[in-house]
mmCIF file of C-alpha atoms and ligand atoms in Angstrom:
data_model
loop_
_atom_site.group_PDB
_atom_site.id
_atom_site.type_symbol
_atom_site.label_atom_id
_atom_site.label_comp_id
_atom_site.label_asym_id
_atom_site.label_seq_id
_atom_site.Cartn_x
_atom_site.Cartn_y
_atom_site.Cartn_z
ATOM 1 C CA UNK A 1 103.784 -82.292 37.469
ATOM 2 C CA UNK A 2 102.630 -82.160 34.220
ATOM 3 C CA UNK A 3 100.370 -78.725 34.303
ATOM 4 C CA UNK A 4 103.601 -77.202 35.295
ATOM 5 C CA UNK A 5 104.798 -77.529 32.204
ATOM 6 C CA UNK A 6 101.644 -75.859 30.444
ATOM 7 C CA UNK A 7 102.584 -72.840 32.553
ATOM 8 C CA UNK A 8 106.043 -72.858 31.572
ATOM 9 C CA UNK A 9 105.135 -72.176 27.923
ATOM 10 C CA UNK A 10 102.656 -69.030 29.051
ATOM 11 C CA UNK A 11 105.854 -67.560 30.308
ATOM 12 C CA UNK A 12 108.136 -68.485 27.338
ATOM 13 C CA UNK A 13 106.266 -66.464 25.350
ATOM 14 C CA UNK A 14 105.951 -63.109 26.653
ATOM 15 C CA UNK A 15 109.895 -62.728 26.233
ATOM 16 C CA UNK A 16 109.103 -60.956 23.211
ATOM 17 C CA UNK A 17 106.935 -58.210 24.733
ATOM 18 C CA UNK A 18 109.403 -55.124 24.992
ATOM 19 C CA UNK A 19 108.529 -52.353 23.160
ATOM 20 C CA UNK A 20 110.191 -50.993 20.201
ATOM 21 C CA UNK A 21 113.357 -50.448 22.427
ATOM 22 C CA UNK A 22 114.832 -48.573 19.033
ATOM 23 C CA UNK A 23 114.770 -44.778 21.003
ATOM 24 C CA UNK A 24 117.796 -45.192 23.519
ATOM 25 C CA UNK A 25 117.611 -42.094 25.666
ATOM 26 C CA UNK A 26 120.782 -42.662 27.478
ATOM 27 C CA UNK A 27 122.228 -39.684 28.248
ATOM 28 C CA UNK A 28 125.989 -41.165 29.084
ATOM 29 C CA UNK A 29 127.711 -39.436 31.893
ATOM 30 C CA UNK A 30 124.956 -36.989 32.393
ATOM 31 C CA UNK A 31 125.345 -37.587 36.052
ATOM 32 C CA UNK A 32 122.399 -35.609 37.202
ATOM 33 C CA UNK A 33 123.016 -32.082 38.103
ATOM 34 C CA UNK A 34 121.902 -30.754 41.380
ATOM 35 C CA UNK A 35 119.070 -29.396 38.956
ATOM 36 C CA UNK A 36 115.458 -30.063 39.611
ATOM 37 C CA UNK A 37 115.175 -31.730 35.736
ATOM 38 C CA UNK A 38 118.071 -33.943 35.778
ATOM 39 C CA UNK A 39 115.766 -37.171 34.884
ATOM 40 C CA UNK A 40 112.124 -35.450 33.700
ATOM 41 C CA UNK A 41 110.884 -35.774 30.483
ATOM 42 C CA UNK A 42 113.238 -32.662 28.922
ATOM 43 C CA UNK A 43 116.401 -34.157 27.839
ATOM 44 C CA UNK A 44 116.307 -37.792 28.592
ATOM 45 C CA UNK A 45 112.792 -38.526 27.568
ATOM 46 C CA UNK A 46 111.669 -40.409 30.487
ATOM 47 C CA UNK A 47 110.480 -39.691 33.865
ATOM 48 C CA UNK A 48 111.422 -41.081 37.180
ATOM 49 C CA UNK A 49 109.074 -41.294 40.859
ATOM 50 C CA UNK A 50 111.942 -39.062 42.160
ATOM 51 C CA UNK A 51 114.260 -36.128 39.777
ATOM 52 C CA UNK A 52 117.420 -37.899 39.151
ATOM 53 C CA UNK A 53 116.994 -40.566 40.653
ATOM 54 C CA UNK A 54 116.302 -44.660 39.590
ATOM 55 C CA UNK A 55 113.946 -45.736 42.508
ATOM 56 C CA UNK A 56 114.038 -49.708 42.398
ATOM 57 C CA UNK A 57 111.570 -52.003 44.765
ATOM 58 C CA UNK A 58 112.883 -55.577 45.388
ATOM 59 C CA UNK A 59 112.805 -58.000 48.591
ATOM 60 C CA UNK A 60 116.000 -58.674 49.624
ATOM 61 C CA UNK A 61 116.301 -62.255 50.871
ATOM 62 C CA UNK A 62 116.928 -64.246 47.760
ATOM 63 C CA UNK A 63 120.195 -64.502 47.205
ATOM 64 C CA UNK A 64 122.521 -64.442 44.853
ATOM 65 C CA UNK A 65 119.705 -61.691 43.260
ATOM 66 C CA UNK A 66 119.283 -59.929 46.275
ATOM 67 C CA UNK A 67 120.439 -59.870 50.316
ATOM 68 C CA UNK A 68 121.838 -58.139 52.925
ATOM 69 C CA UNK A 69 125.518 -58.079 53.387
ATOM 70 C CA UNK A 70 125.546 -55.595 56.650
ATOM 71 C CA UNK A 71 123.678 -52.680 56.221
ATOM 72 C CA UNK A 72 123.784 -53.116 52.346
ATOM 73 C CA UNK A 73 121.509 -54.710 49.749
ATOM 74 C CA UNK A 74 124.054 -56.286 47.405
ATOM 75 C CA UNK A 75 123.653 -58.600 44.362
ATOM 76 C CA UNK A 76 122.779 -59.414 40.673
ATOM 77 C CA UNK A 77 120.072 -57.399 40.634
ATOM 78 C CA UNK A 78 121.397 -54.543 42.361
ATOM 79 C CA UNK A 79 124.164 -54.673 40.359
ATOM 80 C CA UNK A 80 122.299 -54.517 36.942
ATOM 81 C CA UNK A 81 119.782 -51.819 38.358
ATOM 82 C CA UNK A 82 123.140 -49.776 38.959
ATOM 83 C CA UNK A 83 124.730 -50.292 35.465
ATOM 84 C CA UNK A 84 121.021 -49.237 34.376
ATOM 85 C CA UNK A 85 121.565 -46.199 36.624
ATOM 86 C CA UNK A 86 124.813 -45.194 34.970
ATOM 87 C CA UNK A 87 123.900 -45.679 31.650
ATOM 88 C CA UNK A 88 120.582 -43.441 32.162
ATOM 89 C CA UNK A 89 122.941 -40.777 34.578
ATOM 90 C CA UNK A 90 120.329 -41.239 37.348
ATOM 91 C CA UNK A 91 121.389 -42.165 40.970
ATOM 92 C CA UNK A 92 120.217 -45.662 42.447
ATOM 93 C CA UNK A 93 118.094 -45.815 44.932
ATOM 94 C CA UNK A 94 117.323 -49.623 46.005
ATOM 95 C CA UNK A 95 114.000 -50.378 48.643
ATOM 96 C CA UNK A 96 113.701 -53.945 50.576
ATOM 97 C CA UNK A 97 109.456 -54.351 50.484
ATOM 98 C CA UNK A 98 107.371 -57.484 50.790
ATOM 99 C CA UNK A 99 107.599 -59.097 47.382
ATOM 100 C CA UNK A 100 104.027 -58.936 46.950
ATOM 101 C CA UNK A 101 104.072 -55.714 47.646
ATOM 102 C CA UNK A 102 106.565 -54.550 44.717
ATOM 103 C CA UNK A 103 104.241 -54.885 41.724
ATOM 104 C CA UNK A 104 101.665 -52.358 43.501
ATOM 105 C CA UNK A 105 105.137 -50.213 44.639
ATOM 106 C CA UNK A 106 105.660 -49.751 40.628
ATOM 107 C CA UNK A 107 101.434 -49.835 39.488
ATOM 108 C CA UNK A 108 101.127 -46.594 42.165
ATOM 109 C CA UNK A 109 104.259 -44.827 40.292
ATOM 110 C CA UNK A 110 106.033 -44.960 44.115
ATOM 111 C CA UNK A 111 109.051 -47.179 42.718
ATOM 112 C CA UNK A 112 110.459 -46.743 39.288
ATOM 113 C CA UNK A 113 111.467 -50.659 38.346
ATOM 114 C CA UNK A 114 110.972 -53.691 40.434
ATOM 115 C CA UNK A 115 113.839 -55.540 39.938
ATOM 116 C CA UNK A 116 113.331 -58.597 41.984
ATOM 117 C CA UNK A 117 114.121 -61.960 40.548
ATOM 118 C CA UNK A 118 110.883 -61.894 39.284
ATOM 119 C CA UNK A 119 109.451 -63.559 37.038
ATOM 120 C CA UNK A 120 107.690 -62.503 33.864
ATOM 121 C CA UNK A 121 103.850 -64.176 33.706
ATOM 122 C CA UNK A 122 100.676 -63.518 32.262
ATOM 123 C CA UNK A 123 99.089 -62.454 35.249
ATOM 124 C CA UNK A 124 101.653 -59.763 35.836
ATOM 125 C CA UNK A 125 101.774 -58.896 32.141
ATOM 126 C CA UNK A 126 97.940 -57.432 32.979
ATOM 127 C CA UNK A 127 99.403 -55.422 35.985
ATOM 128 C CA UNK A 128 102.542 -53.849 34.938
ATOM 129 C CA UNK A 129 105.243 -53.423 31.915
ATOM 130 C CA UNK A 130 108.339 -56.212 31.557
ATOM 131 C CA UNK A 131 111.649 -55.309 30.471
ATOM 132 C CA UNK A 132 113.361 -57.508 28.586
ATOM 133 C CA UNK A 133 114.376 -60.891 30.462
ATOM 134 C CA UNK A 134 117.938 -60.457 31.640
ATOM 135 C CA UNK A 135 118.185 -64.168 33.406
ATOM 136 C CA UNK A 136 116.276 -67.431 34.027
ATOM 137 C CA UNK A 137 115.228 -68.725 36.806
ATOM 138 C CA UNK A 138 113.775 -72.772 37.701
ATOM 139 C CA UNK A 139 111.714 -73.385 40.230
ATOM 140 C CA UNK A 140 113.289 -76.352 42.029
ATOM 141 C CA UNK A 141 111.947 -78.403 45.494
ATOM 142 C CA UNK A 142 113.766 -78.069 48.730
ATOM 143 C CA UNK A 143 113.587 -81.168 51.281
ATOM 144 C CA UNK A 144 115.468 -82.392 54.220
ATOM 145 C CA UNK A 145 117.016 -85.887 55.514
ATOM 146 C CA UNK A 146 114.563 -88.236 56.765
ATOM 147 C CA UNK A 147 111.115 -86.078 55.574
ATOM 148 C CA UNK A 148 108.827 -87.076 53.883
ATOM 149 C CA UNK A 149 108.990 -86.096 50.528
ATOM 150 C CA UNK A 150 111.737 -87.521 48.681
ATOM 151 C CA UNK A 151 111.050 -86.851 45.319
ATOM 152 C CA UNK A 152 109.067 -84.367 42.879
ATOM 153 C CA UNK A 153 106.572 -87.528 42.254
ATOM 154 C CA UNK A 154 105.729 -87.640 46.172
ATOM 155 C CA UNK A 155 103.977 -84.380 45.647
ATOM 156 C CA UNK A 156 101.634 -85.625 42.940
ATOM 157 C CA UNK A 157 100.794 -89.374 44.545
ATOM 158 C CA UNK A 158 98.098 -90.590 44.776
ATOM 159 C CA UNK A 159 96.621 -89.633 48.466
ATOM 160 C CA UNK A 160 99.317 -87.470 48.903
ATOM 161 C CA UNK A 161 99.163 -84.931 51.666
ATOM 162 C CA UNK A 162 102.410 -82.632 52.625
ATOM 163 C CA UNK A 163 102.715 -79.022 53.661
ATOM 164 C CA UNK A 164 104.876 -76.871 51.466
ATOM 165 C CA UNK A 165 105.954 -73.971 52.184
ATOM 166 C CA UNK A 166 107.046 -70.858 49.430
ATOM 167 C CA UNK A 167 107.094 -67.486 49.251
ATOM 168 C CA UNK A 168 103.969 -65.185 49.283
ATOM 169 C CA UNK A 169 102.625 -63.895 45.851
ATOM 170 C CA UNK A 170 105.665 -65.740 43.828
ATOM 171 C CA UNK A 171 105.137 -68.117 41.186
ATOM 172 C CA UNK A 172 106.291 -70.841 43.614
ATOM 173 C CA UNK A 173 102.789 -70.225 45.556
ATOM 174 C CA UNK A 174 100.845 -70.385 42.656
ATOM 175 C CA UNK A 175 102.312 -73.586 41.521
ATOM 176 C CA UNK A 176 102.014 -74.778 44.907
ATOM 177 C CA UNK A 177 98.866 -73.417 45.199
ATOM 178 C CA UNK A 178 97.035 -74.840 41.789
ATOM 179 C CA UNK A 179 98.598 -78.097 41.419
ATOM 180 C CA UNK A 180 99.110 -79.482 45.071
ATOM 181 C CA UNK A 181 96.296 -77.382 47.383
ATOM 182 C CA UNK A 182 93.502 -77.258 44.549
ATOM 183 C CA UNK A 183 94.256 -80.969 43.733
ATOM 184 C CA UNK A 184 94.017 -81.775 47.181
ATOM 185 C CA UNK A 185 96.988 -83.336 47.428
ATOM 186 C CA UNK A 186 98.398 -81.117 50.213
ATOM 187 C CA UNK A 187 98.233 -77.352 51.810
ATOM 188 C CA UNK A 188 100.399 -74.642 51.344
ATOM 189 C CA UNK A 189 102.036 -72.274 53.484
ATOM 190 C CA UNK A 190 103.758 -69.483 52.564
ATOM 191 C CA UNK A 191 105.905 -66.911 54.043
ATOM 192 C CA UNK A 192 107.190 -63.171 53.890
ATOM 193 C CA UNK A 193 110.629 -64.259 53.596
ATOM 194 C CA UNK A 194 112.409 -67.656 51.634
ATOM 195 C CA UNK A 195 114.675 -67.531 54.703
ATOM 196 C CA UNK A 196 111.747 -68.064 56.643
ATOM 197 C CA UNK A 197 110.345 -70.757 54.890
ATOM 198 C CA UNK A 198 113.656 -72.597 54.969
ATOM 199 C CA UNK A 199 112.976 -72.207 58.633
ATOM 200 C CA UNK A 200 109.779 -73.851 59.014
ATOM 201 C CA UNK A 201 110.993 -76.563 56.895
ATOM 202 C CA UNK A 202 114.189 -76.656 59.386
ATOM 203 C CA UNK A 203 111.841 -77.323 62.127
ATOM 204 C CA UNK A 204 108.955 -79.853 60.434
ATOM 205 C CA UNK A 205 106.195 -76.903 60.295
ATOM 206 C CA UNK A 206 106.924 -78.198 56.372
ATOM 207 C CA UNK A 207 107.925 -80.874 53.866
ATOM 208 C CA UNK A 208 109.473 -78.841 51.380
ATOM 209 C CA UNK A 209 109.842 -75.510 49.790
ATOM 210 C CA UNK A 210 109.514 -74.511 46.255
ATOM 211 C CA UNK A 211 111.517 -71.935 45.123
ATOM 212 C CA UNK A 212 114.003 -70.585 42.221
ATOM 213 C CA UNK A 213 116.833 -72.463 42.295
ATOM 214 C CA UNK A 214 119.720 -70.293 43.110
ATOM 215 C CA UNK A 215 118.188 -69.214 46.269
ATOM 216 C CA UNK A 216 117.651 -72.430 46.830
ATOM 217 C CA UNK A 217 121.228 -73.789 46.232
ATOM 218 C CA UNK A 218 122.175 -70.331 48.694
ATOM 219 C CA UNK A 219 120.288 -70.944 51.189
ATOM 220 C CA UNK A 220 120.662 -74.582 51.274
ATOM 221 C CA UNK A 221 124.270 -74.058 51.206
ATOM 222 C CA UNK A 222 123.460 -70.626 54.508
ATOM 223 C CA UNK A 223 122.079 -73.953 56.138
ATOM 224 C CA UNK A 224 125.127 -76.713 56.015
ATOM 225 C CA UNK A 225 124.466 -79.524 58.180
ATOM 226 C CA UNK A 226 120.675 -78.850 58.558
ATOM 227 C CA UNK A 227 120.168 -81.578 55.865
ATOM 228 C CA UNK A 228 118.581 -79.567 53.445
ATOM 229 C CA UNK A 229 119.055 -81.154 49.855
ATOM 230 C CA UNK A 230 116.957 -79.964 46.365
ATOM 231 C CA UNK A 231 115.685 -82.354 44.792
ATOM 232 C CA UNK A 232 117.140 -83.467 40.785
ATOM 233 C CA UNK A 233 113.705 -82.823 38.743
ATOM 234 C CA UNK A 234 113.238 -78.647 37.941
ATOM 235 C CA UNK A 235 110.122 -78.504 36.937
ATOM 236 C CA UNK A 236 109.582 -74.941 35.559
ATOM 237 C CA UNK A 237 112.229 -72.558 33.404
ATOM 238 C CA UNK A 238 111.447 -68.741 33.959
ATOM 239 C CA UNK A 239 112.758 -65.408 32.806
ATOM 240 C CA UNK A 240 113.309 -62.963 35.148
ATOM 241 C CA UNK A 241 112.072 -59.125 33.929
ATOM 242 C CA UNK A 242 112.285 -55.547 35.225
ATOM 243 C CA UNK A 243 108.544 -54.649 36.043
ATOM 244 C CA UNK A 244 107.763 -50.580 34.864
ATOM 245 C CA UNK A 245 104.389 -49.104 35.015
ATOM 246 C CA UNK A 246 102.265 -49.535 32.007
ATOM 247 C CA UNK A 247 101.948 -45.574 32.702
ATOM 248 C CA UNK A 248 106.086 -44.926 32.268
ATOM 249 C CA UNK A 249 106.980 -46.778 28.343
ATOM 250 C CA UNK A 250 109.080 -43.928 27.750
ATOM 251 C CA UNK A 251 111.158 -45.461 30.787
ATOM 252 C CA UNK A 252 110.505 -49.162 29.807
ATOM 253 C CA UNK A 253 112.539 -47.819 26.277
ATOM 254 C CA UNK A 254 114.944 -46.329 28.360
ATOM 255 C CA UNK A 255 115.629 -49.438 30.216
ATOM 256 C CA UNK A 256 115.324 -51.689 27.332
ATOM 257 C CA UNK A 257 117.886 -49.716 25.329
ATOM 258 C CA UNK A 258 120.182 -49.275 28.333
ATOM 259 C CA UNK A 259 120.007 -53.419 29.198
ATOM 260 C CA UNK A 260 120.485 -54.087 25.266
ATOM 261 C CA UNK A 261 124.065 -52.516 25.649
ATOM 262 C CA UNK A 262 124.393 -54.202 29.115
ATOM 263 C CA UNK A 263 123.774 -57.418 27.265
ATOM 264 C CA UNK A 264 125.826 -56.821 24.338
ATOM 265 C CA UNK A 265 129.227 -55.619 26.082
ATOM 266 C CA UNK A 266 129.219 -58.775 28.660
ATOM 267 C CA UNK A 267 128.297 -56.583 31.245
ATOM 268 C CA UNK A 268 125.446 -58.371 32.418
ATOM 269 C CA UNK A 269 126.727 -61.809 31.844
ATOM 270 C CA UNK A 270 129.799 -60.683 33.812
ATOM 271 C CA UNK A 271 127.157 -59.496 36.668
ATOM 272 C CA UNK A 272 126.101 -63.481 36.952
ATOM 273 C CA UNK A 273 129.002 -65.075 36.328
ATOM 274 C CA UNK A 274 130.346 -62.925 39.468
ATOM 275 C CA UNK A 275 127.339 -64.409 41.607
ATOM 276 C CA UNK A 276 126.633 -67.853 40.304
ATOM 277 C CA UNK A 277 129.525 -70.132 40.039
ATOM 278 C CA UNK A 278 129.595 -72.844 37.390
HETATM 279 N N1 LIG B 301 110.740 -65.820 40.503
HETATM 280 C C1 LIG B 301 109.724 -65.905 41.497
HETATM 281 C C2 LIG B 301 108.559 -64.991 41.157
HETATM 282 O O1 LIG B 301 108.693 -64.096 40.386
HETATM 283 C C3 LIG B 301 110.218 -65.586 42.879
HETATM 284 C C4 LIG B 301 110.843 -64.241 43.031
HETATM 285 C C5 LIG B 301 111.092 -63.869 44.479
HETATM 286 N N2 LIG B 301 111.941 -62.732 44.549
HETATM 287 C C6 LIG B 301 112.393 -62.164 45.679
HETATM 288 N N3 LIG B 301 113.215 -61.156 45.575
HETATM 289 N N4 LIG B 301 111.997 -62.593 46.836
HETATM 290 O O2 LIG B 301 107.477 -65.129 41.644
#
């Protein structure tokens, strides 16, 4: 439990990484003309994948930040991408990939932002821009009735030997991954989807899942009378980032400045407050 913690403080401090944000392109209510310029470099000072359009990456089953209602991908994070859209007069256009896939998505220049719950890390830092953070995350432990880990400490006994499941390439895998597998005090499995970890863990194929806490509590509560429970001890805060190429700062600014007014007028905090009750 304890090297979680040393990762923890890694991630505290990159909070401070966006660039000198001052240059706030936003072109209010420039609501992109038919034109083939609306978003290129001319009068807004940033470039997007696609004229006009905000092209955002994300993998939508992690709810409250992002799922499927119907058809539509709905939630925090779509929600903030679109107030980002609006304040930059571009038109939002929102992709469901593999999470692991979004990072590459925005390195290639195919996706503008990934805007995924994600969290900001050193690792990442090498691949790809942050914005600044507009939320935190925890990663928290799912269980269920009568399994066999009942605590955070089961995972780190002595001789200890459960399966846990997370999602591929998130930070819960790494954890997972370093601390438990490498220790050898279990394995870990991991999964395209959190829904379909909360599956396996439904039917035994694991002891728990790790993973950020409000999907958690939403999928735990998707699940009533499965006797899925999280467990008390978090065990790791995060901030969650917009990832930009490292080629596209001019866009980074243009995010940065257009999130700074998000943040300032409530907006954003209004965005949460809609999604995550209190
Ligand atoms: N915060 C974790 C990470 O960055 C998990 C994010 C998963 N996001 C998602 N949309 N599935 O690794």
């Amino acid at each position: 439990m304890k090297k979680f913690v040393t990762l923890i403080l890694a991630l505290a401090l990159t909070l401070s990484l966006a660039a000198c944000g001052g240059n706030n392109a936003s072109p209010s209510g420039s609501a992109s003309s038919a034109g083939s310029d609306a978003a290129s470099s001319g009068e807004a000072g940033f470039t997007t994948a696609v004229d006009g359009v905000l092209s955002m990456a994300t993998e939508a089953t992690f709810p409250p930040y992002e799922y499927y209602d119907g058809d539509a991908i709905v939630g925090i994070d779509v929600e903030i991408a679109q107030a980002i859209a609006d304040k930059l007069g571009l038109e939002l256009q929102v992709t469901d990939i593999a999470f692991d896939s979004i990072i590459p998505g925005v390195q290639s220049g195919k996706y503008d932002l990934g805007l995924a719950g994600m969290t900001v890390t050193d690792e990442r830092l090498e691949q790809v821009n942050f914005s600044d953070s507009y939320a935190t995350g925890v990663q928290v432990v799912i269980v269920k009735e009568g399994g066999k880990v009942t605590s955070v400490d089961d995972l780190f006994a002595d001789g200890a030997s459960n399966v846990i499941g997370t999602q591929t390439g998130t930070t819960g895998f790494l954890y997972a991954t370093w601390d438990i597998q490498d220790a050898g005090l279990g394995e870990v499995k991991s999964f395209a989807k959190t829904t379909d970890a909360v599956e396996a863990l439904k039917n035994g194929q694991v002891d728990c899942v790790i993973l950020d806490n409000e999907p958690a509590k939403a999928l735990v509560a998707a699940n009533e009378g499965a006797g899925l429970s999280i467990l008390d001890t978090e065990y790791a805060v995060e901030d969650y980032a917009a990832a930009i190429s490292k080629d596209n700062t001019a866009l980074l600014e243009a995010i940065n400045g257009a999130l700074k007014e998000l943040i300032a007028d409530g907006t954003v905090q209004s965005i949460l407050d809609k999604y995550i009750g209190k």
